[in-house]
Structures are given as C-alpha cells and as structure tokens.
Coordinates of N, CA and C in Angstrom, one line a residue:
M1 N -1.7 4.5 17.9 CA -2.5 4.9 16.7 C -2.3 3.9 15.6
Q2 N -3.4 3.5 15.0 CA -3.4 2.5 14.0 C -2.5 2.9 12.8
Q3 N -1.8 1.9 12.3 CA -0.9 2.2 11.1 C -1.8 2.5 9.9
L4 N -1.6 3.6 9.2 CA -2.4 3.9 8.0 C -2.0 3.0 6.8
A5 N -3.0 2.8 6.0 CA -2.8 2.1 4.7 C -2.0 3.1 3.8
R6 N -1.4 2.6 2.7 CA -0.6 3.4 1.9 C -1.2 3.4 0.5
G7 N -1.3 4.6 -0.1 CA -2.0 4.8 -1.4 C -1.1 5.6 -2.3
L8 N -1.5 5.6 -3.6 CA -0.8 6.3 -4.6 C -1.8 7.2 -5.4
I9 N -1.5 8.5 -5.5 CA -2.3 9.4 -6.3 C -1.6 9.7 -7.6
V10 N -2.2 9.3 -8.8 CA -1.6 9.6 -10.1 C -2.4 10.6 -10.7
E11 N -2.0 11.9 -10.7 CA -2.8 13.0 -11.1 C -1.8 14.1 -11.5
D12 N -1.9 14.6 -12.8 CA -0.9 15.6 -13.3 C -1.2 17.0 -12.7
D13 N -2.3 17.3 -12.2 CA -2.6 18.6 -11.6 C -2.1 18.6 -10.2
H14 N -1.0 19.3 -10.0 CA -0.4 19.3 -8.6 C -1.4 19.8 -7.5
T15 N -2.2 20.8 -7.9 CA -3.1 21.4 -6.9 C -4.1 20.3 -6.5
V16 N -4.7 19.7 -7.5 CA -5.7 18.6 -7.2 C -5.1 17.5 -6.4
S17 N -3.9 17.0 -6.8 CA -3.2 16.0 -6.1 C -2.9 16.3 -4.7
D18 N -2.4 17.5 -4.5 CA -2.1 17.9 -3.1 C -3.4 18.0 -2.2
S19 N -4.5 18.5 -2.9 CA -5.8 18.6 -2.2 C -6.3 17.2 -1.7
I20 N -6.2 16.2 -2.6 CA -6.6 14.8 -2.3 C -5.7 14.3 -1.2
K21 N -4.4 14.5 -1.3 CA -3.5 13.9 -0.3 C -3.9 14.5 1.1
E22 N -4.1 15.8 1.1 CA -4.5 16.4 2.4 C -5.8 15.9 2.9
L23 N -6.8 15.7 2.0 CA -8.1 15.2 2.4 C -8.0 13.9 3.1
L24 N -7.1 13.0 2.5 CA -7.1 11.6 3.0 C -6.0 11.4 4.1
T25 N -5.4 12.5 4.6 CA -4.3 12.3 5.5 C -4.6 11.5 6.7
D26 N -5.8 11.5 7.2 CA -6.2 10.7 8.4 C -6.6 9.3 8.1
V27 N -6.7 9.0 6.8 CA -7.2 7.6 6.4 C -6.1 6.8 5.7
I28 N -5.3 7.5 4.9 CA -4.3 6.7 4.1 C -3.1 7.6 3.8
T29 N -1.9 7.1 3.9 CA -0.7 7.8 3.6 C -0.4 7.7 2.1
C30 N -0.3 8.8 1.4 CA -0.3 8.8 -0.1 C 1.0 9.3 -0.6
D31 N 1.5 8.5 -1.6 CA 2.6 9.0 -2.5 C 1.9 9.6 -3.7
Q32 N 2.7 10.4 -4.5 CA 2.2 11.1 -5.6 C 3.0 10.8 -6.9
A33 N 2.4 10.7 -8.0 CA 3.0 10.7 -9.3 C 2.2 11.6 -10.2
F34 N 3.0 12.3 -11.1 CA 2.3 13.4 -11.9 C 2.3 13.1 -13.4
D35 N 2.7 11.9 -13.8 CA 2.5 11.5 -15.2 C 2.4 10.0 -15.3
G36 N 2.0 9.5 -16.4 CA 1.6 8.1 -16.6 C 2.8 7.2 -16.4
E37 N 4.0 7.6 -16.9 CA 5.1 6.7 -16.8 C 5.6 6.5 -15.3
D38 N 5.7 7.6 -14.6 CA 6.0 7.5 -13.2 C 4.9 6.7 -12.4
G39 N 3.7 7.0 -12.8 CA 2.5 6.4 -12.2 C 2.6 4.9 -12.4
E40 N 2.8 4.4 -13.6 CA 2.9 3.0 -13.9 C 4.0 2.3 -13.1
F41 N 5.2 3.0 -13.1 CA 6.3 2.4 -12.4 C 6.0 2.2 -10.9
M42 N 5.5 3.2 -10.3 CA 5.2 3.2 -8.9 C 4.0 2.2 -8.6
A43 N 3.0 2.2 -9.4 CA 1.8 1.4 -9.2 C 2.1 -0.1 -9.3
T44 N 3.1 -0.4 -10.1 CA 3.3 -1.9 -10.3 C 4.4 -2.4 -9.4
Q45 N 4.7 -1.7 -8.4 CA 5.7 -2.2 -7.4 C 5.0 -3.1 -6.4
G46 N 3.7 -3.1 -6.3 CA 3.0 -4.0 -5.4 C 3.1 -3.6 -3.9
I47 N 3.1 -2.3 -3.7 CA 3.3 -1.9 -2.3 C 2.1 -1.1 -1.8
Y48 N 1.1 -0.9 -2.7 CA 0.0 0.0 -2.3 C -1.3 -0.7 -2.0
D49 N -2.1 -0.1 -1.1 CA -3.4 -0.6 -0.7 C -4.5 0.0 -1.5
L50 N -4.2 1.1 -2.2 CA -5.2 1.8 -3.0 C -4.5 2.7 -4.0
I51 N -5.1 2.8 -5.2 CA -4.5 3.8 -6.2 C -5.7 4.7 -6.8
I52 N -5.4 6.0 -6.7 CA -6.4 6.9 -7.3 C -5.7 7.4 -8.6
L53 N -6.4 7.2 -9.7 CA -5.8 7.3 -11.0 C -6.6 8.3 -11.9
D54 N -5.9 9.3 -12.4 CA -6.5 10.2 -13.4 C -6.5 9.5 -14.7
W55 N -7.4 9.9 -15.6 CA -7.5 9.2 -16.9 C -6.6 9.9 -17.9
M56 N -6.6 11.3 -18.0 CA -5.8 12.0 -18.9 C -4.5 12.4 -18.3
L57 N -3.4 11.8 -18.6 CA -2.1 12.0 -18.0 C -1.1 12.2 -19.1
P58 N 0.0 13.0 -18.8 CA 1.1 13.1 -19.8 C 1.8 11.7 -19.9
L59 N 2.4 11.5 -21.0 CA 3.3 10.3 -21.4 C 2.5 9.0 -21.5
E60 N 1.6 8.7 -20.6 CA 0.8 7.5 -20.7 C -0.6 7.8 -20.1
S61 N -1.6 7.3 -20.6 CA -3.0 7.5 -20.1 C -3.2 6.7 -18.9
G62 N -4.2 7.1 -18.1 CA -4.6 6.3 -17.0 C -5.0 4.9 -17.3
L63 N -5.6 4.7 -18.5 CA -6.0 3.4 -19.0 C -4.8 2.5 -19.2
D64 N -3.7 3.1 -19.7 CA -2.4 2.3 -19.9 C -1.9 1.9 -18.5
V65 N -2.0 2.8 -17.6 CA -1.5 2.5 -16.2 C -2.3 1.4 -15.6
L66 N -3.6 1.5 -15.7 CA -4.5 0.4 -15.2 C -4.2 -0.9 -15.8
K67 N -4.0 -0.9 -17.1 CA -3.8 -2.1 -17.9 C -2.5 -2.8 -17.4
A68 N -1.4 -2.0 -17.1 CA -0.2 -2.5 -16.6 C -0.3 -3.1 -15.2
I69 N -1.1 -2.4 -14.4 CA -1.4 -2.9 -13.0 C -2.0 -4.3 -13.1
R70 N -3.0 -4.5 -13.9 CA -3.7 -5.7 -14.0 C -2.9 -6.8 -14.7
E71 N -2.1 -6.4 -15.6 CA -1.2 -7.4 -16.3 C -0.2 -8.0 -15.3
Q72 N 0.1 -7.2 -14.2 CA 1.0 -7.7 -13.2 C 0.3 -8.5 -12.2
H73 N -1.0 -8.7 -12.4 CA -1.9 -9.5 -11.5 C -2.0 -8.9 -10.1
L74 N -1.9 -7.6 -10.0 CA -2.1 -6.9 -8.8 C -3.6 -6.6 -8.6
D75 N -4.1 -7.0 -7.4 CA -5.5 -6.8 -7.2 C -5.8 -5.5 -6.3
V76 N -4.8 -4.6 -6.3 CA -5.0 -3.4 -5.5 C -6.2 -2.6 -6.1
P77 N -7.1 -2.1 -5.2 CA -8.2 -1.3 -5.7 C -7.8 0.0 -6.4
V78 N -8.4 0.2 -7.5 CA -8.1 1.4 -8.3 C -9.4 2.2 -8.5
L79 N -9.3 3.5 -8.1 CA -10.4 4.5 -8.3 C -10.0 5.4 -9.4
F80 N -10.8 5.4 -10.5 CA -10.6 6.4 -11.5 C -11.2 7.7 -11.1
L81 N -10.4 8.8 -11.2 CA -10.9 10.1 -10.9 C -10.6 11.0 -12.2
T82 N -11.7 11.3 -12.9 CA -11.5 11.9 -14.2 C -12.7 12.8 -14.6
A83 N -12.4 13.7 -15.6 CA -13.4 14.5 -16.2 C -14.3 13.8 -17.2
K84 N -13.8 12.6 -17.6 CA -14.6 11.8 -18.6 C -15.8 11.2 -17.9
D85 N -17.0 11.5 -18.3 CA -18.2 11.0 -17.6 C -19.1 10.3 -18.5
G86 N -18.7 9.9 -19.8 CA -19.5 9.2 -20.7 C -19.6 7.7 -20.2
L87 N -20.8 7.1 -20.6 CA -21.0 5.7 -20.2 C -20.0 4.8 -20.8
D88 N -19.6 5.0 -22.1 CA -18.6 4.2 -22.8 C -17.3 4.3 -22.1
D89 N -16.9 5.5 -21.6 CA -15.6 5.6 -20.9 C -15.7 4.8 -19.6
K90 N -16.8 4.9 -18.9 CA -16.9 4.1 -17.7 C -16.8 2.7 -17.9
I91 N -17.4 2.2 -19.0 CA -17.4 0.8 -19.3 C -16.0 0.3 -19.6
R92 N -15.3 1.1 -20.4 CA -13.9 0.8 -20.7 C -13.0 0.7 -19.5
G93 N -13.2 1.6 -18.5 CA -12.4 1.6 -17.3 C -12.7 0.4 -16.5
F94 N -14.0 0.1 -16.3 CA -14.4 -1.1 -15.5 C -13.9 -2.4 -16.2
N95 N -14.0 -2.4 -17.5 CA -13.6 -3.7 -18.2 C -12.1 -3.9 -18.1
L96 N -11.3 -2.9 -17.9 CA -9.9 -3.0 -17.7 C -9.5 -3.3 -16.2
G97 N -10.5 -3.2 -15.3 CA -10.3 -3.6 -14.0 C -10.4 -2.5 -12.9
A98 N -11.0 -1.4 -13.3 CA -11.2 -0.3 -12.3 C -12.2 -0.8 -11.3
D99 N -12.1 -0.3 -10.0 CA -13.0 -0.7 -9.0 C -14.0 0.3 -8.7
D100 N -13.7 1.6 -9.0 CA -14.7 2.6 -8.8 C -14.4 3.8 -9.7
Y101 N -15.3 4.7 -9.9 CA -15.2 5.8 -10.9 C -15.9 7.0 -10.3
L102 N -15.1 8.1 -10.2 CA -15.6 9.4 -9.7 C -15.3 10.5 -10.7
T103 N -16.3 11.2 -11.2 CA -16.0 12.3 -12.2 C -15.7 13.6 -11.5
K104 N -14.9 14.4 -12.2 CA -14.5 15.7 -11.8 C -15.6 16.7 -12.4
P105 N -15.9 17.8 -11.7 CA -15.5 18.1 -10.3 C -16.2 17.1 -9.3
F106 N -15.6 16.8 -8.2 CA -16.2 15.9 -7.2 C -16.3 16.5 -5.9
H107 N -17.2 16.0 -5.1 CA -17.4 16.4 -3.7 C -16.3 15.7 -2.8
R108 N -15.6 16.5 -2.0 CA -14.6 15.9 -1.2 C -15.1 14.8 -0.3
E109 N -16.3 15.0 0.3 CA -16.9 14.0 1.2 C -17.2 12.7 0.4
E110 N -17.6 12.8 -0.8 CA -17.9 11.6 -1.6 C -16.6 10.8 -1.9
L111 N -15.5 11.5 -2.2 CA -14.2 10.9 -2.5 C -13.8 10.1 -1.2
L112 N -13.9 10.8 -0.1 CA -13.5 10.2 1.2 C -14.3 9.0 1.5
L113 N -15.6 9.0 1.3 CA -16.4 7.8 1.5 C -16.1 6.7 0.6
R114 N -15.8 7.0 -0.7 CA -15.5 5.9 -1.6 C -14.1 5.3 -1.3
V115 N -13.2 6.1 -0.9 CA -11.8 5.6 -0.5 C -12.0 4.6 0.7
R116 N -12.7 5.1 1.7 CA -13.0 4.2 2.9 C -13.6 2.9 2.5
A117 N -14.6 3.0 1.6 CA -15.3 1.8 1.2 C -14.4 0.8 0.4
L118 N -13.5 1.3 -0.4 CA -12.6 0.5 -1.2 C -11.6 -0.2 -0.2
L119 N -11.1 0.6 0.7 CA -10.2 0.0 1.7 C -10.8 -1.1 2.5
K120 N -12.0 -0.8 3.0 CA -12.7 -1.8 3.8 C -13.0 -3.1 2.9
R121 N -13.4 -2.9 1.7 CA -13.7 -4.0 0.8 C -12.5 -4.9 0.6
S122 N -11.3 -4.3 0.5 CA -10.1 -5.0 0.2 C -9.4 -5.6 1.5
G123 N -9.9 -5.1 2.6 CA -9.4 -5.6 3.9 C -8.2 -4.8 4.4
S124 N -7.9 -3.7 3.7 CA -6.8 -2.8 4.1 C -7.2 -1.9 5.2
F125 N -8.4 -1.5 5.3 CA -9.0 -0.6 6.3 C -9.7 -1.5 7.3
L126 N -9.1 -1.9 8.3 CA -9.6 -3.0 9.2 C -10.6 -2.5 10.2
N127 N -11.7 -3.2 10.3 CA -12.6 -2.9 11.4 C -12.0 -3.4 12.8
E128 N -11.3 -4.5 12.7 CA -10.6 -5.0 13.8 C -9.2 -4.5 13.9
N129 N -8.7 -4.2 15.1 CA -7.3 -3.7 15.2 C -6.3 -4.7 15.5
I130 N -6.6 -6.0 15.3 CA -5.7 -7.1 15.7 C -5.3 -7.8 14.4
L131 N -4.0 -8.0 14.3 CA -3.4 -8.8 13.2 C -2.7 -10.0 13.9
T132 N -2.8 -11.2 13.3 CA -2.2 -12.4 13.9 C -1.5 -13.2 12.8
M133 N -0.5 -13.9 13.3 CA 0.2 -14.9 12.5 C 0.8 -15.9 13.4
G134 N 0.3 -17.1 13.4 CA 0.8 -18.1 14.3 C 0.6 -17.6 15.8
S135 N 1.7 -17.6 16.5 CA 1.7 -17.2 17.9 C 1.8 -15.7 18.1
I136 N 2.0 -14.9 17.0 CA 2.2 -13.5 17.0 C 0.8 -12.8 17.0
S137 N 0.7 -11.8 17.8 CA -0.5 -11.0 17.8 C -0.1 -9.5 17.9
I138 N -0.7 -8.7 17.0 CA -0.4 -7.2 16.9 C -1.6 -6.4 17.1
N139 N -1.6 -5.5 18.1 CA -2.7 -4.6 18.3 C -2.3 -3.3 17.6
L140 N -3.0 -3.0 16.5 CA -2.6 -1.8 15.7 C -3.0 -0.5 16.4
Q141 N -3.9 -0.6 17.3 CA -4.3 0.7 18.0 C -3.2 1.2 19.0
N142 N -2.7 0.3 19.7 CA -1.7 0.7 20.7 C -0.2 0.2 20.4
H143 N -0.1 -0.4 19.3 CA 1.2 -0.9 18.8 C 1.8 -2.0 19.8
A144 N 0.9 -2.7 20.5 CA 1.4 -3.8 21.3 C 1.6 -5.1 20.5
V145 N 2.7 -5.7 20.7 CA 3.1 -7.0 20.1 C 3.3 -8.0 21.1
T146 N 2.6 -9.2 20.9 CA 2.8 -10.3 21.9 C 3.0 -11.6 21.1
V147 N 3.8 -12.5 21.7 CA 4.0 -13.8 21.1 C 3.7 -14.8 22.2
N148 N 2.7 -15.6 22.0 CA 2.1 -16.5 23.1 C 1.8 -15.7 24.3
D149 N 1.2 -14.5 24.1 CA 0.8 -13.6 25.1 C 1.9 -12.9 25.9
N150 N 3.1 -13.1 25.5 CA 4.3 -12.5 26.1 C 4.6 -11.2 25.3
P151 N 4.8 -10.1 25.9 CA 5.1 -8.8 25.2 C 6.4 -8.8 24.5
V152 N 6.5 -8.3 23.3 CA 7.7 -8.1 22.6 C 7.8 -6.6 22.2
Q153 N 8.9 -5.9 22.6 CA 9.0 -4.5 22.3 C 9.6 -4.2 21.0
L154 N 8.8 -3.6 20.1 CA 9.3 -3.3 18.7 C 9.2 -1.7 18.6
N155 N 10.2 -1.2 17.9 CA 10.3 0.3 17.8 C 10.1 0.7 16.3
G156 N 9.4 1.7 16.1 CA 9.3 2.4 14.8 C 9.1 1.4 13.6
K157 N 10.2 1.4 12.7 CA 10.1 0.6 11.5 C 10.1 -0.9 11.8
E158 N 10.6 -1.3 13.0 CA 10.5 -2.7 13.3 C 9.0 -3.2 13.4
F159 N 8.2 -2.3 14.0 CA 6.8 -2.6 14.1 C 6.2 -2.6 12.7
D160 N 6.5 -1.5 11.9 CA 5.9 -1.4 10.6 C 6.3 -2.6 9.7
L161 N 7.5 -3.1 9.9 CA 8.0 -4.2 9.1 C 7.2 -5.5 9.4
L162 N 7.0 -5.7 10.7 CA 6.3 -6.9 11.1 C 4.8 -6.8 10.6
V163 N 4.2 -5.6 10.7 CA 2.8 -5.5 10.2 C 2.8 -5.8 8.7
Y164 N 3.8 -5.3 7.9 CA 3.8 -5.5 6.5 C 4.0 -7.0 6.2
F165 N 4.9 -7.6 6.9 CA 5.1 -9.1 6.7 C 3.8 -9.8 7.0
I166 N 3.1 -9.5 8.1 CA 1.9 -10.3 8.4 C 0.8 -10.0 7.4
Q167 N 0.7 -8.8 6.9 CA -0.3 -8.5 5.9 C 0.0 -9.2 4.6
N168 N 1.2 -9.6 4.4 CA 1.6 -10.3 3.2 C 2.1 -11.7 3.4
Q169 N 1.6 -12.3 4.5 CA 2.1 -13.7 4.8 C 1.7 -14.6 3.7
G170 N 2.6 -15.5 3.4 CA 2.4 -16.5 2.4 C 2.7 -16.0 1.0
T171 N 3.2 -14.7 0.9 CA 3.6 -14.1 -0.4 C 5.0 -13.7 -0.3
I172 N 5.8 -13.9 -1.3 CA 7.2 -13.4 -1.4 C 7.2 -11.9 -1.5
V173 N 7.9 -11.2 -0.6 CA 8.1 -9.8 -0.7 C 9.5 -9.5 -0.9
T174 N 9.9 -8.6 -1.8 CA 11.2 -8.3 -2.2 C 11.8 -7.2 -1.3
K175 N 13.1 -7.0 -1.2 CA 13.7 -5.9 -0.5 C 13.2 -4.6 -1.1
D176 N 13.1 -4.5 -2.4 CA 12.7 -3.3 -3.0 C 11.2 -2.9 -2.5
Q177 N 10.4 -3.9 -2.5 CA 9.0 -3.6 -2.0 C 9.0 -3.2 -0.6
I178 N 9.7 -3.8 0.3 CA 9.8 -3.4 1.7 C 10.3 -2.0 1.8
F179 N 11.4 -1.7 1.1 CA 12.0 -0.4 1.1 C 11.0 0.7 0.7
D180 N 10.4 0.5 -0.5 CA 9.5 1.5 -1.0 C 8.3 1.7 -0.2
R181 N 7.8 0.6 0.5 CA 6.6 0.7 1.3 C 6.9 1.4 2.6
L182 N 8.1 1.1 3.3 CA 8.4 1.6 4.6 C 9.1 2.9 4.6
W183 N 10.0 3.1 3.6 CA 10.9 4.3 3.5 C 10.4 5.2 2.4
G184 N 9.9 4.7 1.4 CA 9.4 5.6 0.3 C 10.4 5.7 -0.9
F185 N 9.8 6.0 -2.0 CA 10.7 6.1 -3.2 C 11.7 7.2 -3.1
D186 N 11.4 8.3 -2.4 CA 12.2 9.5 -2.3 C 13.3 9.4 -1.2
S187 N 13.3 8.3 -0.5 CA 14.2 8.2 0.6 C 15.6 8.1 0.1
E188 N 16.5 8.8 0.8 CA 18.0 8.8 0.5 C 18.7 7.7 1.2
T189 N 17.9 6.9 2.0 CA 18.5 5.8 2.8 C 18.9 4.7 1.8
S190 N 20.0 4.0 2.1 CA 20.4 2.8 1.3 C 19.4 1.7 1.5
I191 N 19.2 0.9 0.5 CA 18.3 -0.3 0.6 C 18.8 -1.3 1.5
T192 N 20.1 -1.3 1.9 CA 20.7 -2.2 2.9 C 20.0 -2.1 4.2
V193 N 19.3 -0.9 4.4 CA 18.6 -0.7 5.7 C 17.5 -1.8 5.9
V194 N 17.0 -2.4 4.8 CA 16.0 -3.5 4.9 C 16.6 -4.7 5.7
E195 N 17.8 -5.1 5.3 CA 18.4 -6.2 5.9 C 18.7 -6.0 7.4
V196 N 19.1 -4.7 7.7 CA 19.3 -4.4 9.1 C 18.1 -4.5 9.9
Y197 N 17.0 -4.0 9.4 CA 15.7 -4.1 10.2 C 15.1 -5.5 10.2
V198 N 15.3 -6.3 9.2 CA 14.9 -7.7 9.2 C 15.7 -8.4 10.3
S199 N 17.0 -8.2 10.3 CA 17.9 -8.8 11.3 C 17.5 -8.4 12.7
N200 N 17.2 -7.1 12.9 CA 16.8 -6.6 14.3 C 15.5 -7.3 14.7
L201 N 14.5 -7.4 13.7 CA 13.2 -8.0 14.0 C 13.4 -9.5 14.4
R202 N 14.2 -10.2 13.7 CA 14.5 -11.6 14.0 C 15.1 -11.7 15.4
K203 N 16.0 -10.9 15.7 CA 16.6 -11.0 17.0 C 15.6 -10.8 18.2
K204 N 14.7 -9.9 18.0 CA 13.7 -9.6 19.0 C 12.7 -10.7 19.1
L205 N 12.4 -11.4 18.0 CA 11.5 -12.5 18.0 C 12.1 -13.8 18.4
K206 N 13.4 -13.9 18.3 CA 14.1 -15.2 18.5 C 13.9 -15.8 19.9
P207 N 13.8 -15.1 21.0 CA 13.6 -15.7 22.3 C 12.2 -16.4 22.3
T208 N 11.3 -16.0 21.5 CA 10.0 -16.7 21.5 C 9.9 -17.8 20.4
G209 N 10.9 -17.9 19.6 CA 10.8 -18.9 18.5 C 10.1 -18.4 17.2
A210 N 9.5 -17.2 17.3 CA 8.7 -16.7 16.2 C 9.6 -16.2 15.1
D211 N 10.9 -16.1 15.3 CA 11.8 -15.7 14.2 C 11.8 -16.7 13.0
A212 N 11.4 -17.9 13.4 CA 11.3 -19.0 12.4 C 10.3 -18.7 11.3
Y213 N 9.3 -17.8 11.6 CA 8.3 -17.4 10.6 C 8.9 -16.7 9.4
I214 N 10.0 -16.1 9.6 CA 10.6 -15.2 8.5 C 11.7 -16.0 7.8
K215 N 11.5 -16.4 6.5 CA 12.4 -17.1 5.7 C 13.0 -16.2 4.7
T216 N 14.4 -16.3 4.5 CA 15.0 -15.5 3.5 C 15.2 -16.4 2.2
L217 N 14.7 -15.9 1.1 CA 14.8 -16.6 -0.2 C 15.9 -15.9 -1.0
R218 N 17.0 -16.6 -1.2 CA 18.1 -16.0 -1.9 C 17.7 -15.5 -3.3
N219 N 18.2 -14.2 -3.5 CA 17.9 -13.5 -4.8 C 16.4 -13.3 -5.0
A220 N 15.6 -13.5 -4.0 CA 14.1 -13.3 -4.2 C 13.6 -12.3 -3.2
G221 N 13.9 -12.5 -1.9 CA 13.3 -11.7 -0.9 C 13.0 -12.5 0.4
Y222 N 11.8 -12.3 0.9 CA 11.4 -13.0 2.1 C 10.0 -13.6 2.0
L223 N 9.9 -14.7 2.6 CA 8.6 -15.4 2.7 C 8.2 -15.6 4.1
V224 N 7.1 -15.1 4.5 CA 6.7 -15.0 5.9 C 5.4 -15.8 6.1
G225 N 5.4 -16.6 7.2 CA 4.1 -17.3 7.5 C 4.3 -18.3 8.6
A226 N 3.3 -18.6 9.3 CA 3.4 -19.6 10.4 C 3.4 -21.0 9.9
E227 N 3.0 -21.3 8.7 CA 3.0 -22.6 8.2 C 3.9 -22.6 6.9
Q228 N 5.1 -23.2 7.0 CA 6.0 -23.2 5.9 C 6.6 -24.5 5.8

C-alpha cells in the first residue's frame, strides 16, 4: 500500500476537524490542532504535505498562522477553510500565501477533490509509485526497495524513514522533524529512536554502498542525496 502523505488540520471545532480527518483517511494522514498557537507551532515544523487552516481560531487567527508558515519559507500547500466568504477576505488570504480557499458550509466531495488537487500540484500525491535516489529505487505500492536492482528488506519505520529522506534529498532534516513526521507529536517514544532507526537503515544499505547517501551533520541533522 502506498505511503500516505501527512497533513495538519487546524480547526477549533472538534466535530468539524474529526469529520475532515475521517473524510481524508484514505488520502492523507492528518494531525490536528485546535487553536492558533498549537497550529502555528505544528505547522512550522516543516513536516507536512498539506495544511487545512480555519480562519477564526482561538489565541491566533488563521492569517497569523499562515503568515508564520510563509515567514519560515515553507512552501507547503495551505487550504483555507472558513465561514468568511467576502472577496476582500479571500484576497487577503491569497496575498499571504494561501493556495486554495473553501467556504463553510462545504461539500465533502469538493473538499476531497481540492485536497487531491493540491497534493498532486505539490508532488506529494504521486501519479507514479516509484521514488529514486541514485542507485536506490522504492516502489511505494508494494514497499519494495532495491539498490542497483538488488532487493533490500526494510521493515516498518525503516521504510518510512528512507521514503522521507528521499522526498527531502538535498535538504537538511533535523531529528525533531523526523520524529514528528514518523512518530507524531503525541508519541511517548524518546527522540533517540531516530538515531536507532537511522543506524539500522545505514546497516541495511551498507552492503550496497548506498549508506554513503546519508550524511550526519553535527548539531544540525541529516543531509541525504546521491550527489554530495
């Protein structure tokens, strides 16, 4: 089964948030935030493929959250979902960097279509099921990993970690980003688990030489790529 993209729903109405999460369950794995401060903190971690953002939120507005996202130079697609339907409001949202705008009440089918369109546009919802980096090839459909056409057996989070690395090749990713992306903000697991899984992944790639693609940057994180 193809690995799902990861999204964030920032919506203070728990019923609406839960409904959206359930609607998108086959398309994108969603975390939830119920006020602007938590939403901003989570949204600016750089781990999401899509953010669904309400305008009117406790503590901080959706506009404040969007502004913080773009000030971090994150190009994650943001879909505003709000009761504000005035042209001036839409213009303000788009000028701050919103990618789409859907007013409440909304049709579930339309939200689903817009989410799919944004993920396709950003490259997170792939038409192709193959990811590559140098000699590494990953089939997202059947979880098959090969290096120079030789199979490499990866299990669970090892596979997810390699996918995340390849999707972010050429970019420094921190341990916090990896932990939040793969284990989630609410996980009670220690962040040291990241080092364990990176070590396991390197060991499984070492016989092929592909472990050299993963570079540790002291006090920064990891830089992954075939050309370094």
